[in-house]
PDB file of C-alpha atoms in Angstrom:
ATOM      1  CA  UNK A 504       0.000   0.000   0.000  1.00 65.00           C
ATOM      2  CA  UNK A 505       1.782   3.263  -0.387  1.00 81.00           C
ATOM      3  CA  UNK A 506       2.130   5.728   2.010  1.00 91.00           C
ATOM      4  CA  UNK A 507       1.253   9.352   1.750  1.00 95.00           C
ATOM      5  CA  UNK A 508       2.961  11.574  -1.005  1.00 96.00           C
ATOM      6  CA  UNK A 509       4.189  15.075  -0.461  1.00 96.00           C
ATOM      7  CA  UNK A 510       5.892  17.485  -3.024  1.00 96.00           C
ATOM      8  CA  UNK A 511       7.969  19.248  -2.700  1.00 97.00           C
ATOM      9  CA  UNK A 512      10.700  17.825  -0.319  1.00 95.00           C
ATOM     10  CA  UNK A 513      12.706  21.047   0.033  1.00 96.00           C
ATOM     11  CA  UNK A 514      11.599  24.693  -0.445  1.00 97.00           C
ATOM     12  CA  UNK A 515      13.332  28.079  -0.142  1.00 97.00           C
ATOM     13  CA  UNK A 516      11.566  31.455  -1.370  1.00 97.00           C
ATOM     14  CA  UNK A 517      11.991  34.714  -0.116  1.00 97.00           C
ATOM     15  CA  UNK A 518       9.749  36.421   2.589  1.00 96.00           C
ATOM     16  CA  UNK A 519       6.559  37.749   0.878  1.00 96.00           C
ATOM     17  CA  UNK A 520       6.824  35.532  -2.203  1.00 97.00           C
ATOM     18  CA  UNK A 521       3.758  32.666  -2.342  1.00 97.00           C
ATOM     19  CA  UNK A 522       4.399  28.696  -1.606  1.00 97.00           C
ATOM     20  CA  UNK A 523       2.271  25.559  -2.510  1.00 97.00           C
ATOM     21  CA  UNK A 524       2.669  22.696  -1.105  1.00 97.00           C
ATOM     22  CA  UNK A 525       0.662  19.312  -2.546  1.00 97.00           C
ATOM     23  CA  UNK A 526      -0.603  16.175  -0.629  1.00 97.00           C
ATOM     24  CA  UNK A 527      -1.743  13.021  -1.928  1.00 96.00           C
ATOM     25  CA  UNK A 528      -3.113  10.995   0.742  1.00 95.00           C
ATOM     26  CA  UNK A 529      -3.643   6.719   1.481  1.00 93.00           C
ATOM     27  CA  UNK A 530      -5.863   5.549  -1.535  1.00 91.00           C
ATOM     28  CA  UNK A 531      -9.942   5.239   0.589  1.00 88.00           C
ATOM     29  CA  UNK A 532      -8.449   7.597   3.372  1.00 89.00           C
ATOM     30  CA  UNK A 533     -11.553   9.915   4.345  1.00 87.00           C
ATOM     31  CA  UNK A 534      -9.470  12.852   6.793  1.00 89.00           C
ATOM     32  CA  UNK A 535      -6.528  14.696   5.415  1.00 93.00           C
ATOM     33  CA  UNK A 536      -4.595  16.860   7.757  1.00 94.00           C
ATOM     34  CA  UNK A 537      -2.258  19.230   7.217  1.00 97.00           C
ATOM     35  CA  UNK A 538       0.516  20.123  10.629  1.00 96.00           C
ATOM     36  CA  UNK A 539       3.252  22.526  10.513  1.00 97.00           C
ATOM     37  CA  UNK A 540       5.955  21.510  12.666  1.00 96.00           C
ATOM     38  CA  UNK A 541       8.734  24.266  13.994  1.00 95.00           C
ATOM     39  CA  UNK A 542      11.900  23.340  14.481  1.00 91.00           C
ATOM     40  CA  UNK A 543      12.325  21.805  17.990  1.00 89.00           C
ATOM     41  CA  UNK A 544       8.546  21.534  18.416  1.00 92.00           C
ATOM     42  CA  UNK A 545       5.865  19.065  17.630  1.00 94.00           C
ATOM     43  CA  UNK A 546       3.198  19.476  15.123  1.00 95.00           C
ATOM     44  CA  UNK A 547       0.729  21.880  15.115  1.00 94.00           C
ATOM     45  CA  UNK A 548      -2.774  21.201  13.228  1.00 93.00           C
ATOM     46  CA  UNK A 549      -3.198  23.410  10.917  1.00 96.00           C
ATOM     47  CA  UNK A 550      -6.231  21.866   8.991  1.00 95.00           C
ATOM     48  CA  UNK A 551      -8.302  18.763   9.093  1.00 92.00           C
ATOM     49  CA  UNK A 552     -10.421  17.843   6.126  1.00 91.00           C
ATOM     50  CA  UNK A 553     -13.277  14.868   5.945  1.00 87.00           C
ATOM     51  CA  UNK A 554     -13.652  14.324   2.222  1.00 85.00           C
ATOM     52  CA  UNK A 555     -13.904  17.707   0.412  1.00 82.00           C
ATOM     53  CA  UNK A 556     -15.022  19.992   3.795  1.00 89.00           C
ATOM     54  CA  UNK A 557     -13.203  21.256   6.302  1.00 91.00           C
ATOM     55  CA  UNK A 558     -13.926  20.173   9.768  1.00 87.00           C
ATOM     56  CA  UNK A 559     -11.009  22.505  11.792  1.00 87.00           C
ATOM     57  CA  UNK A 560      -9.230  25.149  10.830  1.00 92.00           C
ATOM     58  CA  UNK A 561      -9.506  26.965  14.012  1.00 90.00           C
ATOM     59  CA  UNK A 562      -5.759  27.521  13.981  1.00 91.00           C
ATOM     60  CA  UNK A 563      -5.166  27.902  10.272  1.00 95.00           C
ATOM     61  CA  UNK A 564      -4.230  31.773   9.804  1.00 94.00           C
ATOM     62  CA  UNK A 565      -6.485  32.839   7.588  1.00 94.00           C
ATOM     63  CA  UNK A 566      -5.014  36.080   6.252  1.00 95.00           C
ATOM     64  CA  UNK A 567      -2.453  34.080   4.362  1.00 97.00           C
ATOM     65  CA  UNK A 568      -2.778  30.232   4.535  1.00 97.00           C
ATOM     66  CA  UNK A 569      -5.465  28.918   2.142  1.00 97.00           C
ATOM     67  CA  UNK A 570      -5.442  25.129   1.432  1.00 97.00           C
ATOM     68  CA  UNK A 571      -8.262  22.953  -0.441  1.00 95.00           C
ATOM     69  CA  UNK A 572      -8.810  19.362  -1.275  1.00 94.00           C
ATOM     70  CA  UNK A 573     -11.076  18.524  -4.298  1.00 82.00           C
ATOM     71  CA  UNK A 574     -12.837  15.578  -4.682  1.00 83.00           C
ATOM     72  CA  UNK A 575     -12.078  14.638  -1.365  1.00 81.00           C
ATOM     73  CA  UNK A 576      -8.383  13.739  -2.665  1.00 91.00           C
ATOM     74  CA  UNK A 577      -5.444  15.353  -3.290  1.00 95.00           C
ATOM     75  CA  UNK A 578      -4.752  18.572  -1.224  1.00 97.00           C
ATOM     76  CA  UNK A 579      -3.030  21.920  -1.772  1.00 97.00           C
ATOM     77  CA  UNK A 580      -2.074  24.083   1.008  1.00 98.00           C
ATOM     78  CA  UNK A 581      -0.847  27.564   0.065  1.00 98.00           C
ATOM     79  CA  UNK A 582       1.019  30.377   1.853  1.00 97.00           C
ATOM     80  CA  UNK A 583       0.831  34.030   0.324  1.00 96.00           C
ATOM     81  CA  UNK A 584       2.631  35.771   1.257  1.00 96.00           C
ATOM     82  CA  UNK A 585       5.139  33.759   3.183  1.00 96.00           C
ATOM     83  CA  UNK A 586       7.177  35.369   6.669  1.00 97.00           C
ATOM     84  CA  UNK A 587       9.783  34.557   8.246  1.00 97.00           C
ATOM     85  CA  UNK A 588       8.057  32.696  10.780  1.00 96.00           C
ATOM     86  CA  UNK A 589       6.697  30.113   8.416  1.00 97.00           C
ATOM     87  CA  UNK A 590      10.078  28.514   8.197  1.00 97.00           C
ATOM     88  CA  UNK A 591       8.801  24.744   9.321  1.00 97.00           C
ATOM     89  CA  UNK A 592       8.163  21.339   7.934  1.00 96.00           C
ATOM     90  CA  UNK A 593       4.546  20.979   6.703  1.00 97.00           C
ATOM     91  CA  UNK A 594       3.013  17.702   7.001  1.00 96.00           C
ATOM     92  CA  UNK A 595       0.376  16.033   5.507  1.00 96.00           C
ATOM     93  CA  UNK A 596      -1.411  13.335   7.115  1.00 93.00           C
ATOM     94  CA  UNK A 597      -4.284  10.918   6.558  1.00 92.00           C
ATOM     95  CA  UNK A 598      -6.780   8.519   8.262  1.00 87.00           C
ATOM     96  CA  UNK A 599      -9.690   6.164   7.713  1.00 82.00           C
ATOM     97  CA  UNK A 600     -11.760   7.596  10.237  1.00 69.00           C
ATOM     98  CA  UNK A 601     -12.908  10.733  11.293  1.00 61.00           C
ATOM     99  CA  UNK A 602     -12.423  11.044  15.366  1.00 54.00           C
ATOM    100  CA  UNK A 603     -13.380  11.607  17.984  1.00 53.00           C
ATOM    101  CA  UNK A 604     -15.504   8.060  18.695  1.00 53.00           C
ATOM    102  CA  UNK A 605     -14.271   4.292  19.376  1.00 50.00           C
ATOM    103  CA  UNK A 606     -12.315   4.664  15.809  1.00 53.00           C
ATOM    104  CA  UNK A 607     -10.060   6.771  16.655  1.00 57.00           C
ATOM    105  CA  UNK A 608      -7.023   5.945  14.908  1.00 67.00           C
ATOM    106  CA  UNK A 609      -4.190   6.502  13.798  1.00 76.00           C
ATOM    107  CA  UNK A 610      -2.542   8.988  11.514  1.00 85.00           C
ATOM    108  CA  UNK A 611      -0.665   7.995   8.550  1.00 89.00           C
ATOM    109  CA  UNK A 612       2.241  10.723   8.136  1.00 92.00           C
ATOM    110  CA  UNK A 613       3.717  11.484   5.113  1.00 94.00           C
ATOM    111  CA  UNK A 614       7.568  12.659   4.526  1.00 92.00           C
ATOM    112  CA  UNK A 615       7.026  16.599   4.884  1.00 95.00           C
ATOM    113  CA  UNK A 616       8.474  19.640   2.695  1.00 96.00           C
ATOM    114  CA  UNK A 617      10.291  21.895   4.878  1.00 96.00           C
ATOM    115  CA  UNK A 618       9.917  25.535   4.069  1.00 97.00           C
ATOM    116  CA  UNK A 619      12.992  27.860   4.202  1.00 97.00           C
ATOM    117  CA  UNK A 620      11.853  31.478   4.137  1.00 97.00           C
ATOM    118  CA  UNK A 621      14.335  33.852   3.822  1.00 96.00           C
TER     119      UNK A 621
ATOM    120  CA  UNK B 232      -7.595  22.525  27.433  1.00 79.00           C
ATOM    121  CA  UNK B 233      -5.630  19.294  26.313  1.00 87.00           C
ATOM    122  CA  UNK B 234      -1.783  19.183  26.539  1.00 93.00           C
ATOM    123  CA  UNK B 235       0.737  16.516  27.062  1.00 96.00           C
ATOM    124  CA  UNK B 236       4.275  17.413  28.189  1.00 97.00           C
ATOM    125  CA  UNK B 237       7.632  16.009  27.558  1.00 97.00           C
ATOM    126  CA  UNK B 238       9.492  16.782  30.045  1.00 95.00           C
ATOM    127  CA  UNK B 239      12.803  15.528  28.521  1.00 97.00           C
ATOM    128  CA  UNK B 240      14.552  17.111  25.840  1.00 96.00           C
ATOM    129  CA  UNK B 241      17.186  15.554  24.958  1.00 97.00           C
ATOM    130  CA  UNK B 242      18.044  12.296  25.642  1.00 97.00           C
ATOM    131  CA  UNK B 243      21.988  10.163  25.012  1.00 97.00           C
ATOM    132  CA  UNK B 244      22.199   6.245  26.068  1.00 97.00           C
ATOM    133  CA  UNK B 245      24.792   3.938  25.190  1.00 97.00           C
ATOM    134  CA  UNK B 246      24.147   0.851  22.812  1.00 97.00           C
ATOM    135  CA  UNK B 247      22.037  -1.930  24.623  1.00 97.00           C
ATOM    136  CA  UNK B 248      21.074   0.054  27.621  1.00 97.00           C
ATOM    137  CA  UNK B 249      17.407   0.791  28.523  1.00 97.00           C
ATOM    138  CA  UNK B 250      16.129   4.168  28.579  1.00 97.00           C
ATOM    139  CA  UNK B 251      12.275   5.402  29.456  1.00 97.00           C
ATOM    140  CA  UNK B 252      10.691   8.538  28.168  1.00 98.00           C
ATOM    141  CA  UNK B 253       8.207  10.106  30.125  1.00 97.00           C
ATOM    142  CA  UNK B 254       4.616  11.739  28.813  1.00 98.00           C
ATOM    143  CA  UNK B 255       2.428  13.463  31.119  1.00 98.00           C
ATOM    144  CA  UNK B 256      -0.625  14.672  30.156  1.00 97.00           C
ATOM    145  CA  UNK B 257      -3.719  16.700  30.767  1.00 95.00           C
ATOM    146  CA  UNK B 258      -7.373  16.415  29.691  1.00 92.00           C
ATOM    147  CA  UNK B 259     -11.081  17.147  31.486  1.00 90.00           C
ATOM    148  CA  UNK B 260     -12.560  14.287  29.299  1.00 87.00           C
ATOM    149  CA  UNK B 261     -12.785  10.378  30.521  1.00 87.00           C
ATOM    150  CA  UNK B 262     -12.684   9.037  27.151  1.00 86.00           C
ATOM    151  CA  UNK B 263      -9.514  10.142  25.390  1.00 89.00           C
ATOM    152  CA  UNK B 264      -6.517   8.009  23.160  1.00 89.00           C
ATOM    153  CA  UNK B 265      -2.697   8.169  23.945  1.00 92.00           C
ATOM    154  CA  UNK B 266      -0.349   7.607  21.072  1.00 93.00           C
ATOM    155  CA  UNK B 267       3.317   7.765  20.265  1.00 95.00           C
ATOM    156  CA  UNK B 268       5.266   8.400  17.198  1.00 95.00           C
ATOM    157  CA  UNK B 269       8.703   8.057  16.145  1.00 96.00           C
ATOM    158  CA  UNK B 270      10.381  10.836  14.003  1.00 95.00           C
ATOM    159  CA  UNK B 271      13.455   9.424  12.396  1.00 92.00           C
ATOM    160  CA  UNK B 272      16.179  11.609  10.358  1.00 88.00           C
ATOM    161  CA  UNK B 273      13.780  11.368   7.516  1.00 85.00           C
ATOM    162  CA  UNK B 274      11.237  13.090   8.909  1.00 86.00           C
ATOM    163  CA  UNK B 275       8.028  11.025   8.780  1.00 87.00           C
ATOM    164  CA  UNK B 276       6.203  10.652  11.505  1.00 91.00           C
ATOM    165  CA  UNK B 277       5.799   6.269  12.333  1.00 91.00           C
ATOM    166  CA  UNK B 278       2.849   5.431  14.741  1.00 89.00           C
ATOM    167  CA  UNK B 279       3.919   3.239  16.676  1.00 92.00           C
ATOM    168  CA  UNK B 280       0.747   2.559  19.789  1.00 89.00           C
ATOM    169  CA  UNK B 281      -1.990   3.958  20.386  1.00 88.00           C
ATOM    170  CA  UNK B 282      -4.454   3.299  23.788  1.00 88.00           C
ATOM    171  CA  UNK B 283      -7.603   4.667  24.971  1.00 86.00           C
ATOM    172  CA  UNK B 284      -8.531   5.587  28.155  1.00 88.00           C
ATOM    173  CA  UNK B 285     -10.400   2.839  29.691  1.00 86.00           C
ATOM    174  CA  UNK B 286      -7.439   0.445  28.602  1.00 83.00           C
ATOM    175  CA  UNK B 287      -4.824   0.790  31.318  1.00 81.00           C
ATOM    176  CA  UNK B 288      -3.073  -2.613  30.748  1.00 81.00           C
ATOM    177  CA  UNK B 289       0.676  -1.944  29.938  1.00 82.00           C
ATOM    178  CA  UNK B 290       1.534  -3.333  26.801  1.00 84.00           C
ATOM    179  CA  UNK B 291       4.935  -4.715  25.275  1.00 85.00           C
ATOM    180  CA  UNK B 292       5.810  -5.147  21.184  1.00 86.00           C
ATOM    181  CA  UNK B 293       9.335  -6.518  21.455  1.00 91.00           C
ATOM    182  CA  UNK B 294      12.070  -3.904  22.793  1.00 93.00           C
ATOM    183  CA  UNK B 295       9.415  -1.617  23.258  1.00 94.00           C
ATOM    184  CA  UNK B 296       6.848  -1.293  26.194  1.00 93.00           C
ATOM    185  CA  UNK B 297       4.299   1.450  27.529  1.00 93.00           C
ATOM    186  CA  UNK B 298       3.755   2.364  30.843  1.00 94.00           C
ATOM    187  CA  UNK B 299       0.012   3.447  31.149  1.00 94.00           C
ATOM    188  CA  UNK B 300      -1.217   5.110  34.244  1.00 93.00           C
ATOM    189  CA  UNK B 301      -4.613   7.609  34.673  1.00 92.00           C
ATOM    190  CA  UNK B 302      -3.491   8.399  38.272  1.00 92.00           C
ATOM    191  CA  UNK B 303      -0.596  10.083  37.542  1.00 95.00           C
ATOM    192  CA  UNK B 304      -1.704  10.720  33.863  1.00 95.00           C
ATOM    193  CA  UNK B 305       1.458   9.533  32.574  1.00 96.00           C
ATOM    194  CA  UNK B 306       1.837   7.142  29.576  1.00 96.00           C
ATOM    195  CA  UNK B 307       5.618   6.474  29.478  1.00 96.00           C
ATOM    196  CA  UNK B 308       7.748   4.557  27.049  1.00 96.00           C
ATOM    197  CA  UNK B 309      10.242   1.902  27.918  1.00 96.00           C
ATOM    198  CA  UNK B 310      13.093   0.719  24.692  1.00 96.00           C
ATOM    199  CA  UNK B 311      15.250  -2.303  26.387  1.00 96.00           C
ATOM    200  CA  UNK B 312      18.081  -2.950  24.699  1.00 96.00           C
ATOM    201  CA  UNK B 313      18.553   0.184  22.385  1.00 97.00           C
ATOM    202  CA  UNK B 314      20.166   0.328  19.068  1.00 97.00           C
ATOM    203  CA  UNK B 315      21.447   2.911  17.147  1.00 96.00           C
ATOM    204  CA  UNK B 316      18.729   2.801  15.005  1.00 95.00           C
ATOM    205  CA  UNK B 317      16.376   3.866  18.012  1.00 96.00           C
ATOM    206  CA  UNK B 318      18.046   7.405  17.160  1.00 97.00           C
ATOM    207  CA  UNK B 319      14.660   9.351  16.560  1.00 97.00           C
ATOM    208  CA  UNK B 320      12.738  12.347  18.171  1.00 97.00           C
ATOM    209  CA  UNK B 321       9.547  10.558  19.977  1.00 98.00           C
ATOM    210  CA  UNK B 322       6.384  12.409  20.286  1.00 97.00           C
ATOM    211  CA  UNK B 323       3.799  11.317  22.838  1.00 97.00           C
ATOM    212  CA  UNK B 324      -0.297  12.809  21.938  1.00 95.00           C
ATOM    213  CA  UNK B 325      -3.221  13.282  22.709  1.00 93.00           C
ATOM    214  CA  UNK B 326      -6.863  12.626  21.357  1.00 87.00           C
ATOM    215  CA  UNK B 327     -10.005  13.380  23.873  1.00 81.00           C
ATOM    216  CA  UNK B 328     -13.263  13.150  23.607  1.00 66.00           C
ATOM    217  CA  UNK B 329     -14.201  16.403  23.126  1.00 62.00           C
ATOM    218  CA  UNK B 330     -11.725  17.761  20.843  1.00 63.00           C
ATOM    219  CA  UNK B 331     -11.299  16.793  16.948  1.00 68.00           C
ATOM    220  CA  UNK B 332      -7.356  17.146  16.851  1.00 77.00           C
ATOM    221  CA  UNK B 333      -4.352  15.703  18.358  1.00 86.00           C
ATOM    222  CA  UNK B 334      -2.408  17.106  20.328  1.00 91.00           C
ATOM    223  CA  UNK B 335       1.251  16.461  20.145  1.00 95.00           C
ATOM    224  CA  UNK B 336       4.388  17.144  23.102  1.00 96.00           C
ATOM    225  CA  UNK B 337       7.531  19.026  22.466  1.00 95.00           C
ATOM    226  CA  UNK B 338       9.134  15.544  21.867  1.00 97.00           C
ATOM    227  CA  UNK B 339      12.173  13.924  23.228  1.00 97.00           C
ATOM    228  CA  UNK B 340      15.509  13.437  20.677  1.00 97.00           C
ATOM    229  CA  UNK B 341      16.720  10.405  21.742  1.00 98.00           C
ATOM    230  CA  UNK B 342      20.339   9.494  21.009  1.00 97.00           C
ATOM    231  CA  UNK B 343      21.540   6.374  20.612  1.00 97.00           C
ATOM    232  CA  UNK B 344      25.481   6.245  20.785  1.00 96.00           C
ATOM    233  CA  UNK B 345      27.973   2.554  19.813  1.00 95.00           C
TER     234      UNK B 345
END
């Protein structure tokens, strides 16, 4: 079975300059997630998707992250424009079931692109 | 408010000896899942157990072995043994009841010197 896909590995762009990052999750995999992780830190949820809707993205900021995933599949998750601050590996993850309930589960990482913003 | 703290940043062990890392956590709900992934060099995040709340038994998957206990709301992580290939950040979470996301620790770098 493969695993989740993630491209780009490796990004650097210059503060203020716009980023897209693409997700391809486990083939029948209802919830896609999308985590930034910081450098020294563990991830942060940045959006959770069941199918094609969003179900969180209480702490996706708004003003300049934008991600979608149509036909419930593939993902894109976009930065514009990028700070400093963004620097951090974004992952993509997916699962079978949507929590919370007796399901829950667990998440099926993929390899991350870590963002250099300069 | 969930959160789950690794109190250990850093960890170094020689080859073969044991080493535990600790996870404490926090949650108002009675129904809530514990997991912990590794994070090798590579990046990806590898599940490797996952309990739930009303499950307290300690469980044991070859070198590895979890320490599971709701008085002290710790759900600690025993490698016997360790190898150099152990070498990985490890991230204790946290699911509960009430909230939709997991919730991750700080993580502890484990080192893993011949």
């Amino acid at each position: 079975e493969a695993g989740v896909a993630q491209s780009p590995r490796y990004k650097i762009i210059e503060k203020r300059q716009s980023v897209a990052f693409w997700c391809n999750p486990i083939s029948g995999h209802a919830t896609l997630y999308w985590y930034q992780q910081i450098l020294g830190q563990g991830p942060k949820l940045l959006i959770q998707f069941q199918n094609n809707g969003v179900v969180d993205d209480s702490q996706l900021p708004k003003d300049r992250f934008s991600a979608e995933r149509l036909k419930g599949v593939d993902s894109t998750l976009k930065i514009q424009p990028a700070k400093l601050e963004d620097s951090a590996v974004y992952l993509c993850a997916s699962s079978p079931f949507n929590p919370p309930g007796p399901g829950a589960h667990e998440q099926f990482f993929g390899p991350g692109t870590r963002l250099t913003v300069l | 408010a969930q959160k789950v703290t690794q109190a250990q940043t850093e960890i170094s062990v020689v080859e073969k000896e044991d080493v535990t890392l600790d996870c404490v956590y926090e949650t108002r709900d009675t129904t809530y899942y514990l997991f912990w992934y590794k994070q090798p060099p590579s990046g990806e995040l590898v599940f490797l157990i996952r309990r739930n709340s009303f499950d307290e038994q300690n469980e044991i998957s070859g070198r590895y072995s979890w320490n599971f206990q709701k008085s002290t709301s710790s759900f600690n992580f025993t490698i016997t043994a360790s190898q150099v290939v152990d070498s990985a950040v490890y991230f204790c979470a946290l699911l509960s009841g009430s909230a939709r996301q997991l919730t991750f620790g700080s993580g502890t770098q484990l080192t893993v010197l011949p």
